[in-house]
Amino acid sequence: MSEIHKELRHAPEENPENQKIDEISSRILESRFECPICLSCMRDPILTSCGHRFCSKCLHKWLEEKSNSCPVDSTPLKPENGDLFLDRYTKREISQYKTKCPYHQFGCDVELSPIDMDSHINDCEFKKNASRDDKIYCDFKYVGCTEAFEEREDLQRHLEVNHNIHLMMMGKTMEQMIISQSEVNKNARDSKLWDPPPKNNREQLQTEKSQSNVEQLLKDLYERIVVLEQQNREQSIIISNQKTTIMSIQNSLTHFGDESLRNCNGIYIWRIDGFTQKITEMMAESMMLYSDEFYTHKNGYKVCGRMNISKKNIDFLSIVLHLVPSENDDALDWPFIGVISFILVHPEDSDKSIRERTYSVPNLEAFKRPGAERNRRSFGYTEFISLDELPNFTRNDRLIFRIEVKASDRFESSHLNEQENCLG
């Protein structure tokens, strides 16, 4: 095998039979035995100071013509400073590594090392049976894609998803072809003693023009890849910034909602939309509907309303109040003492609204300080309104309750009582 074929073994070849051989033999090669430059089994492995392995000829050619750094991680390499080592262990591993002939499925029982397998594949008497392989291979198999499919629809899906990868494979193959062609031209110039001047240099001009076109195409491909990567990066930054902005807005809205409920002075307007569906769920599943949690005043008691079908009489709606634990509980007086009002708002005539006022009963569990969760005991009206009357209080399928909770000032109450006793 010539030096050019060693370096571009994965590139397209003119002979279809050779293409089939490379296609099959590539499946038996472990990745750790593969040269990152020529993508073939490593010949005379070289270990670099940065820990990567290459064919000896591939690496020396790379260092001479391309760059004085590692092709994998760009670490500077200087052979004179001892950065390259013969990797006899890997060479012995490759020679001892035995693998079946790629035509073993067609009857060949030979097992050889990857290095010896090349010559065997060319002469294998069973390779003629390989033409029976009916798998559909990727259109870009000649530039390095090894995918194969049973159905053409799977191939089409693969082509649509991996166009960027195929583009990079084409660029890499073209670059290696240019490198190989340059070396062939260089060797030809060095070995040629003397030729008479050509009578017509048209062929030479066409060759140079073709090479220039290939180089320009390769340059355009790389520039396109860089632009796509940059656009992808910019889009990722924009999406990240938008997510941060959305989270900030959501936090602001949540904070605004909490502040409005904290400063409502114990007056909460409970608007229940889609009431018909909710009352149906209450009747069918014994569901309980809870309001937002609000405060009697700033730094005051935290409470919430609850609505459900009355357990005493399923023809009535129940409305009650729960005490909820808050950060203020340590500084408040317990049990809760105050006035609680429930107003079912009539949508057209406020005089027809149903108003009920009650006072807390300190010795009930419902008014004692809640634990880790809202107080399981509640206080209110278990038969507030008949279900038959509810349609008179809904408009656009919305029911509105106004809940007013006012905590009593114990200091003022005790002071007034002392004054009355003194006057008496």
PDB file of N, CA and C in Angstrom, residues 150-189:
ATOM      1  N   GLU A 150     -31.398  -0.463   7.751  1.00  0.00           N
ATOM      2  CA  GLU A 150     -32.223  -1.474   7.109  1.00  0.00           C
ATOM      3  C   GLU A 150     -33.258  -0.839   6.184  1.00  0.00           C
ATOM      4  N   GLU A 151     -33.758   0.348   6.564  1.00  0.00           N
ATOM      5  CA  GLU A 151     -34.801   1.018   5.797  1.00  0.00           C
ATOM      6  C   GLU A 151     -34.298   2.359   5.259  1.00  0.00           C
ATOM      7  N   ARG A 152     -34.766   2.742   4.063  1.00  0.00           N
ATOM      8  CA  ARG A 152     -34.351   4.005   3.458  1.00  0.00           C
ATOM      9  C   ARG A 152     -34.872   5.206   4.244  1.00  0.00           C
ATOM     10  N   GLU A 153     -36.027   5.032   4.935  1.00  0.00           N
ATOM     11  CA  GLU A 153     -36.544   6.137   5.747  1.00  0.00           C
ATOM     12  C   GLU A 153     -35.578   6.473   6.880  1.00  0.00           C
ATOM     13  N   ASP A 154     -34.953   5.439   7.467  1.00  0.00           N
ATOM     14  CA  ASP A 154     -33.963   5.680   8.527  1.00  0.00           C
ATOM     15  C   ASP A 154     -32.748   6.420   7.972  1.00  0.00           C
ATOM     16  N   LEU A 155     -32.332   6.079   6.745  1.00  0.00           N
ATOM     17  CA  LEU A 155     -31.209   6.781   6.119  1.00  0.00           C
ATOM     18  C   LEU A 155     -31.550   8.248   5.902  1.00  0.00           C
ATOM     19  N   GLN A 156     -32.761   8.524   5.403  1.00  0.00           N
ATOM     20  CA  GLN A 156     -33.161   9.909   5.152  1.00  0.00           C
ATOM     21  C   GLN A 156     -33.173  10.715   6.440  1.00  0.00           C
ATOM     22  N   ARG A 157     -33.669  10.119   7.540  1.00  0.00           N
ATOM     23  CA  ARG A 157     -33.703  10.799   8.838  1.00  0.00           C
ATOM     24  C   ARG A 157     -32.281  11.080   9.330  1.00  0.00           C
ATOM     25  N   HIS A 158     -31.381  10.123   9.110  1.00  0.00           N
ATOM     26  CA  HIS A 158     -29.972  10.292   9.494  1.00  0.00           C
ATOM     27  C   HIS A 158     -29.336  11.450   8.728  1.00  0.00           C
ATOM     28  N   LEU A 159     -29.611  11.547   7.420  1.00  0.00           N
ATOM     29  CA  LEU A 159     -29.044  12.620   6.611  1.00  0.00           C
ATOM     30  C   LEU A 159     -29.550  13.988   7.047  1.00  0.00           C
ATOM     31  N   GLU A 160     -30.818  14.068   7.440  1.00  0.00           N
ATOM     32  CA  GLU A 160     -31.392  15.353   7.846  1.00  0.00           C
ATOM     33  C   GLU A 160     -30.824  15.826   9.180  1.00  0.00           C
ATOM     34  N   VAL A 161     -30.555  14.903  10.092  1.00  0.00           N
ATOM     35  CA  VAL A 161     -30.120  15.270  11.448  1.00  0.00           C
ATOM     36  C   VAL A 161     -28.627  15.572  11.496  1.00  0.00           C
ATOM     37  N   ASN A 162     -27.818  14.885  10.676  1.00  0.00           N
ATOM     38  CA  ASN A 162     -26.356  14.942  10.827  1.00  0.00           C
ATOM     39  C   ASN A 162     -25.670  15.694   9.696  1.00  0.00           C
ATOM     40  N   HIS A 163     -26.339  16.710   9.099  1.00  0.00           N
ATOM     41  CA  HIS A 163     -25.701  17.405   7.983  1.00  0.00           C
ATOM     42  C   HIS A 163     -24.446  18.162   8.408  1.00  0.00           C
ATOM     43  N   ASN A 164     -24.412  18.703   9.637  1.00  0.00           N
ATOM     44  CA  ASN A 164     -23.212  19.421  10.094  1.00  0.00           C
ATOM     45  C   ASN A 164     -22.027  18.465  10.253  1.00  0.00           C
ATOM     46  N   ILE A 165     -22.299  17.273  10.784  1.00  0.00           N
ATOM     47  CA  ILE A 165     -21.230  16.282  10.964  1.00  0.00           C
ATOM     48  C   ILE A 165     -20.686  15.845   9.601  1.00  0.00           C
ATOM     49  N   HIS A 166     -21.585  15.624   8.640  1.00  0.00           N
ATOM     50  CA  HIS A 166     -21.139  15.232   7.304  1.00  0.00           C
ATOM     51  C   HIS A 166     -20.321  16.345   6.651  1.00  0.00           C
ATOM     52  N   LEU A 167     -20.708  17.592   6.899  1.00  0.00           N
ATOM     53  CA  LEU A 167     -19.967  18.720   6.343  1.00  0.00           C
ATOM     54  C   LEU A 167     -18.543  18.751   6.881  1.00  0.00           C
ATOM     55  N   MET A 168     -18.392  18.507   8.179  1.00  0.00           N
ATOM     56  CA  MET A 168     -17.056  18.492   8.776  1.00  0.00           C
ATOM     57  C   MET A 168     -16.233  17.306   8.257  1.00  0.00           C
ATOM     58  N   MET A 169     -16.896  16.148   8.036  1.00  0.00           N
ATOM     59  CA  MET A 169     -16.178  14.993   7.477  1.00  0.00           C
ATOM     60  C   MET A 169     -15.648  15.310   6.083  1.00  0.00           C
ATOM     61  N   MET A 170     -16.479  15.982   5.265  1.00  0.00           N
ATOM     62  CA  MET A 170     -16.041  16.353   3.920  1.00  0.00           C
ATOM     63  C   MET A 170     -14.844  17.303   3.972  1.00  0.00           C
ATOM     64  N   GLY A 171     -14.914  18.278   4.881  1.00  0.00           N
ATOM     65  CA  GLY A 171     -13.810  19.216   5.006  1.00  0.00           C
ATOM     66  C   GLY A 171     -12.520  18.531   5.407  1.00  0.00           C
ATOM     67  N   LYS A 172     -12.633  17.586   6.363  1.00  0.00           N
ATOM     68  CA  LYS A 172     -11.433  16.886   6.819  1.00  0.00           C
ATOM     69  C   LYS A 172     -10.843  16.025   5.702  1.00  0.00           C
ATOM     70  N   THR A 173     -11.705  15.330   4.950  1.00  0.00           N
ATOM     71  CA  THR A 173     -11.233  14.484   3.860  1.00  0.00           C
ATOM     72  C   THR A 173     -10.562  15.311   2.769  1.00  0.00           C
ATOM     73  N   MET A 174     -11.176  16.451   2.442  1.00  0.00           N
ATOM     74  CA  MET A 174     -10.603  17.304   1.406  1.00  0.00           C
ATOM     75  C   MET A 174      -9.248  17.854   1.835  1.00  0.00           C
ATOM     76  N   GLU A 175      -9.133  18.197   3.117  1.00  0.00           N
ATOM     77  CA  GLU A 175      -7.849  18.704   3.608  1.00  0.00           C
ATOM     78  C   GLU A 175      -6.772  17.645   3.486  1.00  0.00           C
ATOM     79  N   GLN A 176      -7.102  16.395   3.832  1.00  0.00           N
ATOM     80  CA  GLN A 176      -6.115  15.327   3.730  1.00  0.00           C
ATOM     81  C   GLN A 176      -5.765  15.037   2.275  1.00  0.00           C
ATOM     82  N   MET A 177      -6.756  15.163   1.386  1.00  0.00           N
ATOM     83  CA  MET A 177      -6.464  14.964  -0.039  1.00  0.00           C
ATOM     84  C   MET A 177      -5.500  16.032  -0.555  1.00  0.00           C
ATOM     85  N   ILE A 178      -5.716  17.272  -0.088  1.00  0.00           N
ATOM     86  CA  ILE A 178      -4.834  18.363  -0.521  1.00  0.00           C
ATOM     87  C   ILE A 178      -3.415  18.127  -0.010  1.00  0.00           C
ATOM     88  N   ILE A 179      -3.295  17.687   1.258  1.00  0.00           N
ATOM     89  CA  ILE A 179      -1.976  17.411   1.831  1.00  0.00           C
ATOM     90  C   ILE A 179      -1.273  16.311   1.035  1.00  0.00           C
ATOM     91  N   SER A 180      -2.026  15.236   0.718  1.00  0.00           N
ATOM     92  CA  SER A 180      -1.430  14.127  -0.028  1.00  0.00           C
ATOM     93  C   SER A 180      -1.021  14.553  -1.429  1.00  0.00           C
ATOM     94  N   GLN A 181      -1.878  15.322  -2.074  1.00  0.00           N
ATOM     95  CA  GLN A 181      -1.567  15.785  -3.423  1.00  0.00           C
ATOM     96  C   GLN A 181      -0.332  16.690  -3.417  1.00  0.00           C
ATOM     97  N   SER A 182      -0.231  17.525  -2.384  1.00  0.00           N
ATOM     98  CA  SER A 182       0.932  18.401  -2.285  1.00  0.00           C
ATOM     99  C   SER A 182       2.212  17.590  -2.142  1.00  0.00           C
ATOM    100  N   GLU A 183       2.125  16.503  -1.350  1.00  0.00           N
ATOM    101  CA  GLU A 183       3.325  15.676  -1.177  1.00  0.00           C
ATOM    102  C   GLU A 183       3.679  14.959  -2.469  1.00  0.00           C
ATOM    103  N   VAL A 184       2.669  14.478  -3.185  1.00  0.00           N
ATOM    104  CA  VAL A 184       2.942  13.817  -4.468  1.00  0.00           C
ATOM    105  C   VAL A 184       3.630  14.793  -5.424  1.00  0.00           C
ATOM    106  N   ASN A 185       3.097  16.017  -5.486  1.00  0.00           N
ATOM    107  CA  ASN A 185       3.718  17.022  -6.368  1.00  0.00           C
ATOM    108  C   ASN A 185       5.143  17.333  -5.953  1.00  0.00           C
ATOM    109  N   LYS A 186       5.363  17.400  -4.623  1.00  0.00           N
ATOM    110  CA  LYS A 186       6.710  17.705  -4.121  1.00  0.00           C
ATOM    111  C   LYS A 186       7.678  16.589  -4.488  1.00  0.00           C
ATOM    112  N   ASN A 187       7.234  15.319  -4.279  1.00  0.00           N
ATOM    113  CA  ASN A 187       8.104  14.186  -4.610  1.00  0.00           C
ATOM    114  C   ASN A 187       8.395  14.143  -6.109  1.00  0.00           C
ATOM    115  N   ALA A 188       7.374  14.485  -6.893  1.00  0.00           N
ATOM    116  CA  ALA A 188       7.570  14.471  -8.344  1.00  0.00           C
ATOM    117  C   ALA A 188       8.586  15.537  -8.763  1.00  0.00           C
ATOM    118  N   ARG A 189       8.489  16.723  -8.134  1.00  0.00           N
ATOM    119  CA  ARG A 189       9.440  17.789  -8.467  1.00  0.00           C
ATOM    120  C   ARG A 189      10.857  17.418  -8.049  1.00  0.00           C
TER     121      ARG A 189
END
